[in-house]
């Protein structure tokens, strides 16, 4: 890699979870445009012919797709075994898969809590542990978590989601503390209010939508494509001295 191209990912392989649509898809495409080959996984990702596959192949990079329900630990472990067999070296892990279930705290069922914590936090740890171990052994690697504004705030009617994303912030720092000296950079990106499936209920609520928009200094909802630059930066050698950082991509929300 040339000193003039610190963002060049040629020859690297990135595993992106939650890559079927939204932020995950935008991240996968951005990494491919920067030169990385892509391994993608989502709960319902088609193994052939998906929109994300078409976008990646159009960049000239290779693409492998897997479907895995991260709420089921046995399925996750089978996926990890399979991807290790199929793709011996994962240089970049983007832990983006996530879910959100809304109900007031007093009526928030165990099933909501358990599923959100499993998908958003426990599965992320297991995947990072298993692939991170190999990065540590090689002495290089990049792990990027998708955090949230609710890594810092409590939110409304989403206690499981807030707890999971708070945990992601702490997990990012915990892994960075152990692995920074071993050549593995662990950081996170915290999206603000982005036009995705996860925020559709907020977008459809006129009062909440207007209140949210009124607080964003940039004056607009974010788009998945707003994450192209940050994810390439954190996946590349340009961020080699960043460890345990949580980068907010929020149109200025946290500064308000």
PDB file of N, CA, C and O in Angstrom, residues 92-151:
ATOM      1  N   UNK A  92     -11.102  -7.720   8.468  1.00  0.00           N
ATOM      2  CA  UNK A  92     -11.967  -6.651   8.974  1.00  0.00           C
ATOM      3  C   UNK A  92     -13.296  -7.271   9.371  1.00  0.00           C
ATOM      4  O   UNK A  92     -13.915  -7.987   8.585  1.00  0.00           O
ATOM      5  N   UNK A  93     -13.728  -7.017  10.591  1.00  0.00           N
ATOM      6  CA  UNK A  93     -15.033  -7.482  11.051  1.00  0.00           C
ATOM      7  C   UNK A  93     -15.888  -6.268  11.375  1.00  0.00           C
ATOM      8  O   UNK A  93     -15.530  -5.458  12.233  1.00  0.00           O
ATOM      9  N   UNK A  94     -17.020  -6.152  10.685  1.00  0.00           N
ATOM     10  CA  UNK A  94     -17.965  -5.068  10.952  1.00  0.00           C
ATOM     11  C   UNK A  94     -19.197  -5.673  11.618  1.00  0.00           C
ATOM     12  O   UNK A  94     -19.994  -6.358  10.981  1.00  0.00           O
ATOM     13  N   UNK A  95     -19.313  -5.451  12.918  1.00  0.00           N
ATOM     14  CA  UNK A  95     -20.425  -5.982  13.710  1.00  0.00           C
ATOM     15  C   UNK A  95     -21.602  -5.020  13.636  1.00  0.00           C
ATOM     16  O   UNK A  95     -21.811  -4.187  14.521  1.00  0.00           O
ATOM     17  N   UNK A  96     -22.380  -5.149  12.583  1.00  0.00           N
ATOM     18  CA  UNK A  96     -23.475  -4.209  12.342  1.00  0.00           C
ATOM     19  C   UNK A  96     -24.861  -4.806  12.576  1.00  0.00           C
ATOM     20  O   UNK A  96     -25.815  -4.061  12.756  1.00  0.00           O
ATOM     21  N   UNK A  97     -24.983  -6.123  12.610  1.00  0.00           N
ATOM     22  CA  UNK A  97     -26.309  -6.739  12.760  1.00  0.00           C
ATOM     23  C   UNK A  97     -26.981  -6.248  14.033  1.00  0.00           C
ATOM     24  O   UNK A  97     -26.342  -6.093  15.076  1.00  0.00           O
ATOM     25  N   UNK A  98     -28.269  -6.004  13.943  1.00  0.00           N
ATOM     26  CA  UNK A  98     -28.991  -5.548  15.125  1.00  0.00           C
ATOM     27  C   UNK A  98     -30.486  -5.591  14.917  1.00  0.00           C
ATOM     28  O   UNK A  98     -30.978  -5.696  13.786  1.00  0.00           O
ATOM     29  N   UNK A  99     -31.205  -5.508  16.031  1.00  0.00           N
ATOM     30  CA  UNK A  99     -32.658  -5.472  15.968  1.00  0.00           C
ATOM     31  C   UNK A  99     -33.158  -4.550  17.064  1.00  0.00           C
ATOM     32  O   UNK A  99     -32.420  -4.213  17.998  1.00  0.00           O
ATOM     33  N   UNK A 100     -34.397  -4.122  16.952  1.00  0.00           N
ATOM     34  CA  UNK A 100     -35.008  -3.250  17.959  1.00  0.00           C
ATOM     35  C   UNK A 100     -36.463  -3.664  18.127  1.00  0.00           C
ATOM     36  O   UNK A 100     -37.157  -3.930  17.147  1.00  0.00           O
ATOM     37  N   UNK A 101     -36.901  -3.783  19.367  1.00  0.00           N
ATOM     38  CA  UNK A 101     -38.284  -4.133  19.684  1.00  0.00           C
ATOM     39  C   UNK A 101     -38.793  -3.119  20.695  1.00  0.00           C
ATOM     40  O   UNK A 101     -38.167  -2.895  21.735  1.00  0.00           O
ATOM     41  N   UNK A 102     -39.939  -2.507  20.403  1.00  0.00           N
ATOM     42  CA  UNK A 102     -40.432  -1.383  21.189  1.00  0.00           C
ATOM     43  C   UNK A 102     -41.622  -1.776  22.054  1.00  0.00           C
ATOM     44  O   UNK A 102     -42.593  -2.358  21.566  1.00  0.00           O
ATOM     45  N   UNK A 103     -41.528  -1.455  23.332  1.00  0.00           N
ATOM     46  CA  UNK A 103     -42.645  -1.574  24.267  1.00  0.00           C
ATOM     47  C   UNK A 103     -42.246  -0.830  25.534  1.00  0.00           C
ATOM     48  O   UNK A 103     -41.074  -0.850  25.921  1.00  0.00           O
ATOM     49  N   UNK A 104     -43.197  -0.155  26.199  1.00  0.00           N
ATOM     50  CA  UNK A 104     -42.859   0.529  27.449  1.00  0.00           C
ATOM     51  C   UNK A 104     -42.215  -0.435  28.438  1.00  0.00           C
ATOM     52  O   UNK A 104     -42.530  -1.637  28.460  1.00  0.00           O
ATOM     53  N   UNK A 105     -41.320   0.080  29.270  1.00  0.00           N
ATOM     54  CA  UNK A 105     -40.546  -0.771  30.172  1.00  0.00           C
ATOM     55  C   UNK A 105     -41.440  -1.643  31.054  1.00  0.00           C
ATOM     56  O   UNK A 105     -41.146  -2.824  31.275  1.00  0.00           O
ATOM     57  N   UNK A 106     -42.541  -1.090  31.556  1.00  0.00           N
ATOM     58  CA  UNK A 106     -43.404  -1.856  32.448  1.00  0.00           C
ATOM     59  C   UNK A 106     -44.117  -3.008  31.753  1.00  0.00           C
ATOM     60  O   UNK A 106     -44.597  -3.937  32.410  1.00  0.00           O
ATOM     61  N   UNK A 107     -44.192  -2.928  30.418  1.00  0.00           N
ATOM     62  CA  UNK A 107     -44.831  -4.010  29.646  1.00  0.00           C
ATOM     63  C   UNK A 107     -43.836  -4.713  28.720  1.00  0.00           C
ATOM     64  O   UNK A 107     -44.237  -5.486  27.847  1.00  0.00           O
ATOM     65  N   UNK A 108     -42.559  -4.446  28.908  1.00  0.00           N
ATOM     66  CA  UNK A 108     -41.537  -4.994  27.996  1.00  0.00           C
ATOM     67  C   UNK A 108     -41.344  -6.482  28.306  1.00  0.00           C
ATOM     68  O   UNK A 108     -40.809  -6.845  29.355  1.00  0.00           O
ATOM     69  N   UNK A 109     -41.759  -7.382  27.404  1.00  0.00           N
ATOM     70  CA  UNK A 109     -41.714  -8.814  27.726  1.00  0.00           C
ATOM     71  C   UNK A 109     -40.301  -9.379  27.717  1.00  0.00           C
ATOM     72  O   UNK A 109     -39.398  -8.853  27.064  1.00  0.00           O
ATOM     73  N   UNK A 110     -40.118 -10.472  28.451  1.00  0.00           N
ATOM     74  CA  UNK A 110     -38.827 -11.152  28.481  1.00  0.00           C
ATOM     75  C   UNK A 110     -38.349 -11.486  27.076  1.00  0.00           C
ATOM     76  O   UNK A 110     -37.151 -11.407  26.779  1.00  0.00           O
ATOM     77  N   UNK A 111     -39.293 -11.894  26.212  1.00  0.00           N
ATOM     78  CA  UNK A 111     -38.916 -12.317  24.863  1.00  0.00           C
ATOM     79  C   UNK A 111     -38.270 -11.171  24.084  1.00  0.00           C
ATOM     80  O   UNK A 111     -37.324 -11.389  23.329  1.00  0.00           O
ATOM     81  N   UNK A 112     -38.791  -9.958  24.255  1.00  0.00           N
ATOM     82  CA  UNK A 112     -38.193  -8.791  23.599  1.00  0.00           C
ATOM     83  C   UNK A 112     -36.773  -8.564  24.119  1.00  0.00           C
ATOM     84  O   UNK A 112     -35.828  -8.371  23.352  1.00  0.00           O
ATOM     85  N   UNK A 113     -36.663  -8.531  25.444  1.00  0.00           N
ATOM     86  CA  UNK A 113     -35.369  -8.281  26.077  1.00  0.00           C
ATOM     87  C   UNK A 113     -34.340  -9.323  25.630  1.00  0.00           C
ATOM     88  O   UNK A 113     -33.235  -8.987  25.199  1.00  0.00           O
ATOM     89  N   UNK A 114     -34.699 -10.596  25.728  1.00  0.00           N
ATOM     90  CA  UNK A 114     -33.752 -11.671  25.436  1.00  0.00           C
ATOM     91  C   UNK A 114     -33.284 -11.632  23.985  1.00  0.00           C
ATOM     92  O   UNK A 114     -32.096 -11.810  23.696  1.00  0.00           O
ATOM     93  N   UNK A 115     -34.226 -11.409  23.064  1.00  0.00           N
ATOM     94  CA  UNK A 115     -33.852 -11.406  21.656  1.00  0.00           C
ATOM     95  C   UNK A 115     -32.933 -10.235  21.324  1.00  0.00           C
ATOM     96  O   UNK A 115     -31.915 -10.402  20.621  1.00  0.00           O
ATOM     97  N   UNK A 116     -33.268  -9.053  21.813  1.00  0.00           N
ATOM     98  CA  UNK A 116     -32.463  -7.876  21.493  1.00  0.00           C
ATOM     99  C   UNK A 116     -31.061  -7.992  22.088  1.00  0.00           C
ATOM    100  O   UNK A 116     -30.067  -7.698  21.420  1.00  0.00           O
ATOM    101  N   UNK A 117     -30.964  -8.441  23.330  1.00  0.00           N
ATOM    102  CA  UNK A 117     -29.644  -8.596  23.949  1.00  0.00           C
ATOM    103  C   UNK A 117     -28.830  -9.658  23.222  1.00  0.00           C
ATOM    104  O   UNK A 117     -27.620  -9.498  23.000  1.00  0.00           O
ATOM    105  N   UNK A 118     -29.462 -10.729  22.810  1.00  0.00           N
ATOM    106  CA  UNK A 118     -28.729 -11.799  22.119  1.00  0.00           C
ATOM    107  C   UNK A 118     -28.198 -11.324  20.771  1.00  0.00           C
ATOM    108  O   UNK A 118     -27.024 -11.534  20.442  1.00  0.00           O
ATOM    109  N   UNK A 119     -29.060 -10.687  19.979  1.00  0.00           N
ATOM    110  CA  UNK A 119     -28.652 -10.252  18.639  1.00  0.00           C
ATOM    111  C   UNK A 119     -27.652  -9.105  18.711  1.00  0.00           C
ATOM    112  O   UNK A 119     -26.626  -9.107  18.031  1.00  0.00           O
ATOM    113  N   UNK A 120     -27.956  -8.121  19.545  1.00  0.00           N
ATOM    114  CA  UNK A 120     -27.196  -6.865  19.524  1.00  0.00           C
ATOM    115  C   UNK A 120     -25.920  -6.898  20.341  1.00  0.00           C
ATOM    116  O   UNK A 120     -25.017  -6.093  20.090  1.00  0.00           O
ATOM    117  N   UNK A 121     -25.848  -7.790  21.328  1.00  0.00           N
ATOM    118  CA  UNK A 121     -24.691  -7.769  22.224  1.00  0.00           C
ATOM    119  C   UNK A 121     -24.002  -9.127  22.343  1.00  0.00           C
ATOM    120  O   UNK A 121     -22.813  -9.239  22.045  1.00  0.00           O
ATOM    121  N   UNK A 122     -24.732 -10.147  22.734  1.00  0.00           N
ATOM    122  CA  UNK A 122     -24.086 -11.438  22.969  1.00  0.00           C
ATOM    123  C   UNK A 122     -23.491 -12.021  21.693  1.00  0.00           C
ATOM    124  O   UNK A 122     -22.347 -12.492  21.686  1.00  0.00           O
ATOM    125  N   UNK A 123     -24.265 -12.003  20.608  1.00  0.00           N
ATOM    126  CA  UNK A 123     -23.749 -12.532  19.342  1.00  0.00           C
ATOM    127  C   UNK A 123     -22.540 -11.735  18.863  1.00  0.00           C
ATOM    128  O   UNK A 123     -21.591 -12.300  18.304  1.00  0.00           O
ATOM    129  N   UNK A 124     -22.566 -10.418  19.103  1.00  0.00           N
ATOM    130  CA  UNK A 124     -21.440  -9.577  18.685  1.00  0.00           C
ATOM    131  C   UNK A 124     -20.173  -9.964  19.444  1.00  0.00           C
ATOM    132  O   UNK A 124     -19.070  -9.974  18.885  1.00  0.00           O
ATOM    133  N   UNK A 125     -20.322 -10.268  20.743  1.00  0.00           N
ATOM    134  CA  UNK A 125     -19.161 -10.685  21.526  1.00  0.00           C
ATOM    135  C   UNK A 125     -18.627 -12.024  21.041  1.00  0.00           C
ATOM    136  O   UNK A 125     -17.414 -12.189  20.858  1.00  0.00           O
ATOM    137  N   UNK A 126     -19.522 -12.990  20.849  1.00  0.00           N
ATOM    138  CA  UNK A 126     -19.078 -14.322  20.422  1.00  0.00           C
ATOM    139  C   UNK A 126     -18.339 -14.239  19.091  1.00  0.00           C
ATOM    140  O   UNK A 126     -17.256 -14.823  18.911  1.00  0.00           O
ATOM    141  N   UNK A 127     -18.893 -13.509  18.141  1.00  0.00           N
ATOM    142  CA  UNK A 127     -18.260 -13.379  16.832  1.00  0.00           C
ATOM    143  C   UNK A 127     -16.913 -12.666  16.948  1.00  0.00           C
ATOM    144  O   UNK A 127     -15.918 -13.086  16.337  1.00  0.00           O
ATOM    145  N   UNK A 128     -16.859 -11.615  17.746  1.00  0.00           N
ATOM    146  CA  UNK A 128     -15.604 -10.878  17.921  1.00  0.00           C
ATOM    147  C   UNK A 128     -14.558 -11.736  18.624  1.00  0.00           C
ATOM    148  O   UNK A 128     -13.375 -11.688  18.283  1.00  0.00           O
ATOM    149  N   UNK A 129     -14.979 -12.500  19.599  1.00  0.00           N
ATOM    150  CA  UNK A 129     -14.046 -13.386  20.303  1.00  0.00           C
ATOM    151  C   UNK A 129     -13.445 -14.414  19.353  1.00  0.00           C
ATOM    152  O   UNK A 129     -12.220 -14.612  19.323  1.00  0.00           O
ATOM    153  N   UNK A 130     -14.296 -15.048  18.559  1.00  0.00           N
ATOM    154  CA  UNK A 130     -13.815 -16.137  17.707  1.00  0.00           C
ATOM    155  C   UNK A 130     -12.940 -15.640  16.558  1.00  0.00           C
ATOM    156  O   UNK A 130     -11.921 -16.251  16.247  1.00  0.00           O
ATOM    157  N   UNK A 131     -13.333 -14.536  15.923  1.00  0.00           N
ATOM    158  CA  UNK A 131     -12.517 -14.003  14.834  1.00  0.00           C
ATOM    159  C   UNK A 131     -11.392 -13.123  15.372  1.00  0.00           C
ATOM    160  O   UNK A 131     -10.309 -13.066  14.786  1.00  0.00           O
ATOM    161  N   UNK A 132     -11.644 -12.452  16.478  1.00  0.00           N
ATOM    162  CA  UNK A 132     -10.620 -11.617  17.080  1.00  0.00           C
ATOM    163  C   UNK A 132      -9.439 -12.423  17.569  1.00  0.00           C
ATOM    164  O   UNK A 132      -8.284 -11.964  17.506  1.00  0.00           O
ATOM    165  N   UNK A 133      -9.683 -13.623  18.068  1.00  0.00           N
ATOM    166  CA  UNK A 133      -8.590 -14.493  18.512  1.00  0.00           C
ATOM    167  C   UNK A 133      -7.584 -14.728  17.387  1.00  0.00           C
ATOM    168  O   UNK A 133      -6.367 -14.670  17.584  1.00  0.00           O
ATOM    169  N   UNK A 134      -8.115 -14.941  16.179  1.00  0.00           N
ATOM    170  CA  UNK A 134      -7.230 -15.182  15.039  1.00  0.00           C
ATOM    171  C   UNK A 134      -6.514 -13.904  14.622  1.00  0.00           C
ATOM    172  O   UNK A 134      -5.353 -13.945  14.197  1.00  0.00           O
ATOM    173  N   UNK A 135      -7.186 -12.759  14.732  1.00  0.00           N
ATOM    174  CA  UNK A 135      -6.522 -11.487  14.447  1.00  0.00           C
ATOM    175  C   UNK A 135      -5.362 -11.261  15.418  1.00  0.00           C
ATOM    176  O   UNK A 135      -4.271 -10.819  15.015  1.00  0.00           O
ATOM    177  N   UNK A 136      -5.593 -11.551  16.685  1.00  0.00           N
ATOM    178  CA  UNK A 136      -4.539 -11.396  17.688  1.00  0.00           C
ATOM    179  C   UNK A 136      -3.356 -12.311  17.363  1.00  0.00           C
ATOM    180  O   UNK A 136      -2.189 -11.900  17.457  1.00  0.00           O
ATOM    181  N   UNK A 137      -3.645 -13.529  16.963  1.00  0.00           N
ATOM    182  CA  UNK A 137      -2.570 -14.463  16.611  1.00  0.00           C
ATOM    183  C   UNK A 137      -1.766 -13.973  15.419  1.00  0.00           C
ATOM    184  O   UNK A 137      -0.541 -14.147  15.365  1.00  0.00           O
ATOM    185  N   UNK A 138      -2.434 -13.329  14.445  1.00  0.00           N
ATOM    186  CA  UNK A 138      -1.741 -12.796  13.268  1.00  0.00           C
ATOM    187  C   UNK A 138      -1.065 -11.463  13.560  1.00  0.00           C
ATOM    188  O   UNK A 138      -0.193 -11.027  12.809  1.00  0.00           O
ATOM    189  N   UNK A 139      -1.514 -10.784  14.601  1.00  0.00           N
ATOM    190  CA  UNK A 139      -0.950  -9.484  14.939  1.00  0.00           C
ATOM    191  C   UNK A 139      -1.531  -8.333  14.142  1.00  0.00           C
ATOM    192  O   UNK A 139      -0.937  -7.246  14.086  1.00  0.00           O
ATOM    193  N   UNK A 140      -2.727  -8.524  13.561  1.00  0.00           N
ATOM    194  CA  UNK A 140      -3.366  -7.441  12.808  1.00  0.00           C
ATOM    195  C   UNK A 140      -4.842  -7.728  12.638  1.00  0.00           C
ATOM    196  O   UNK A 140      -5.270  -8.889  12.579  1.00  0.00           O
ATOM    197  N   UNK A 141      -5.617  -6.658  12.548  1.00  0.00           N
ATOM    198  CA  UNK A 141      -7.049  -6.793  12.316  1.00  0.00           C
ATOM    199  C   UNK A 141      -7.788  -5.535  12.720  1.00  0.00           C
ATOM    200  O   UNK A 141      -7.274  -4.698  13.470  1.00  0.00           O
ATOM    201  N   UNK A 142      -8.981  -5.416  12.188  1.00  0.00           N
ATOM    202  CA  UNK A 142      -9.853  -4.275  12.483  1.00  0.00           C
ATOM    203  C   UNK A 142     -11.237  -4.801  12.845  1.00  0.00           C
ATOM    204  O   UNK A 142     -11.819  -5.593  12.094  1.00  0.00           O
ATOM    205  N   UNK A 143     -11.746  -4.364  13.985  1.00  0.00           N
ATOM    206  CA  UNK A 143     -13.101  -4.706  14.404  1.00  0.00           C
ATOM    207  C   UNK A 143     -13.867  -3.400  14.608  1.00  0.00           C
ATOM    208  O   UNK A 143     -13.396  -2.508  15.318  1.00  0.00           O
ATOM    209  N   UNK A 144     -15.020  -3.313  13.959  1.00  0.00           N
ATOM    210  CA  UNK A 144     -15.834  -2.091  14.014  1.00  0.00           C
ATOM    211  C   UNK A 144     -17.245  -2.489  14.433  1.00  0.00           C
ATOM    212  O   UNK A 144     -17.899  -3.289  13.768  1.00  0.00           O
ATOM    213  N   UNK A 145     -17.688  -1.941  15.549  1.00  0.00           N
ATOM    214  CA  UNK A 145     -19.049  -2.173  16.014  1.00  0.00           C
ATOM    215  C   UNK A 145     -19.956  -1.031  15.558  1.00  0.00           C
ATOM    216  O   UNK A 145     -19.516   0.115  15.456  1.00  0.00           O
ATOM    217  N   UNK A 146     -21.229  -1.352  15.337  1.00  0.00           N
ATOM    218  CA  UNK A 146     -22.232  -0.306  15.174  1.00  0.00           C
ATOM    219  C   UNK A 146     -22.866  -0.070  16.535  1.00  0.00           C
ATOM    220  O   UNK A 146     -23.579  -0.930  17.062  1.00  0.00           O
ATOM    221  N   UNK A 147     -22.562   1.078  17.108  1.00  0.00           N
ATOM    222  CA  UNK A 147     -23.145   1.476  18.389  1.00  0.00           C
ATOM    223  C   UNK A 147     -24.427   2.250  18.103  1.00  0.00           C
ATOM    224  O   UNK A 147     -25.178   1.900  17.187  1.00  0.00           O
ATOM    225  N   UNK A 148     -24.689   3.318  18.848  1.00  0.00           N
ATOM    226  CA  UNK A 148     -25.944   4.052  18.692  1.00  0.00           C
ATOM    227  C   UNK A 148     -25.877   5.311  19.547  1.00  0.00           C
ATOM    228  O   UNK A 148     -25.052   5.411  20.468  1.00  0.00           O
ATOM    229  N   UNK A 149     -26.771   6.258  19.275  1.00  0.00           N
ATOM    230  CA  UNK A 149     -26.937   7.348  20.223  1.00  0.00           C
ATOM    231  C   UNK A 149     -27.354   6.811  21.588  1.00  0.00           C
ATOM    232  O   UNK A 149     -27.054   7.405  22.626  1.00  0.00           O
ATOM    233  N   UNK A 150     -28.018   5.643  21.594  1.00  0.00           N
ATOM    234  CA  UNK A 150     -28.429   5.046  22.858  1.00  0.00           C
ATOM    235  C   UNK A 150     -27.301   4.292  23.536  1.00  0.00           C
ATOM    236  O   UNK A 150     -27.514   3.656  24.567  1.00  0.00           O
ATOM    237  N   UNK A 151     -26.103   4.371  22.982  1.00  0.00           N
ATOM    238  CA  UNK A 151     -24.906   4.011  23.741  1.00  0.00           C
ATOM    239  C   UNK A 151     -24.686   5.053  24.839  1.00  0.00           C
ATOM    240  O   UNK A 151     -24.096   4.765  25.880  1.00  0.00           O
TER     241      UNK A 151
END
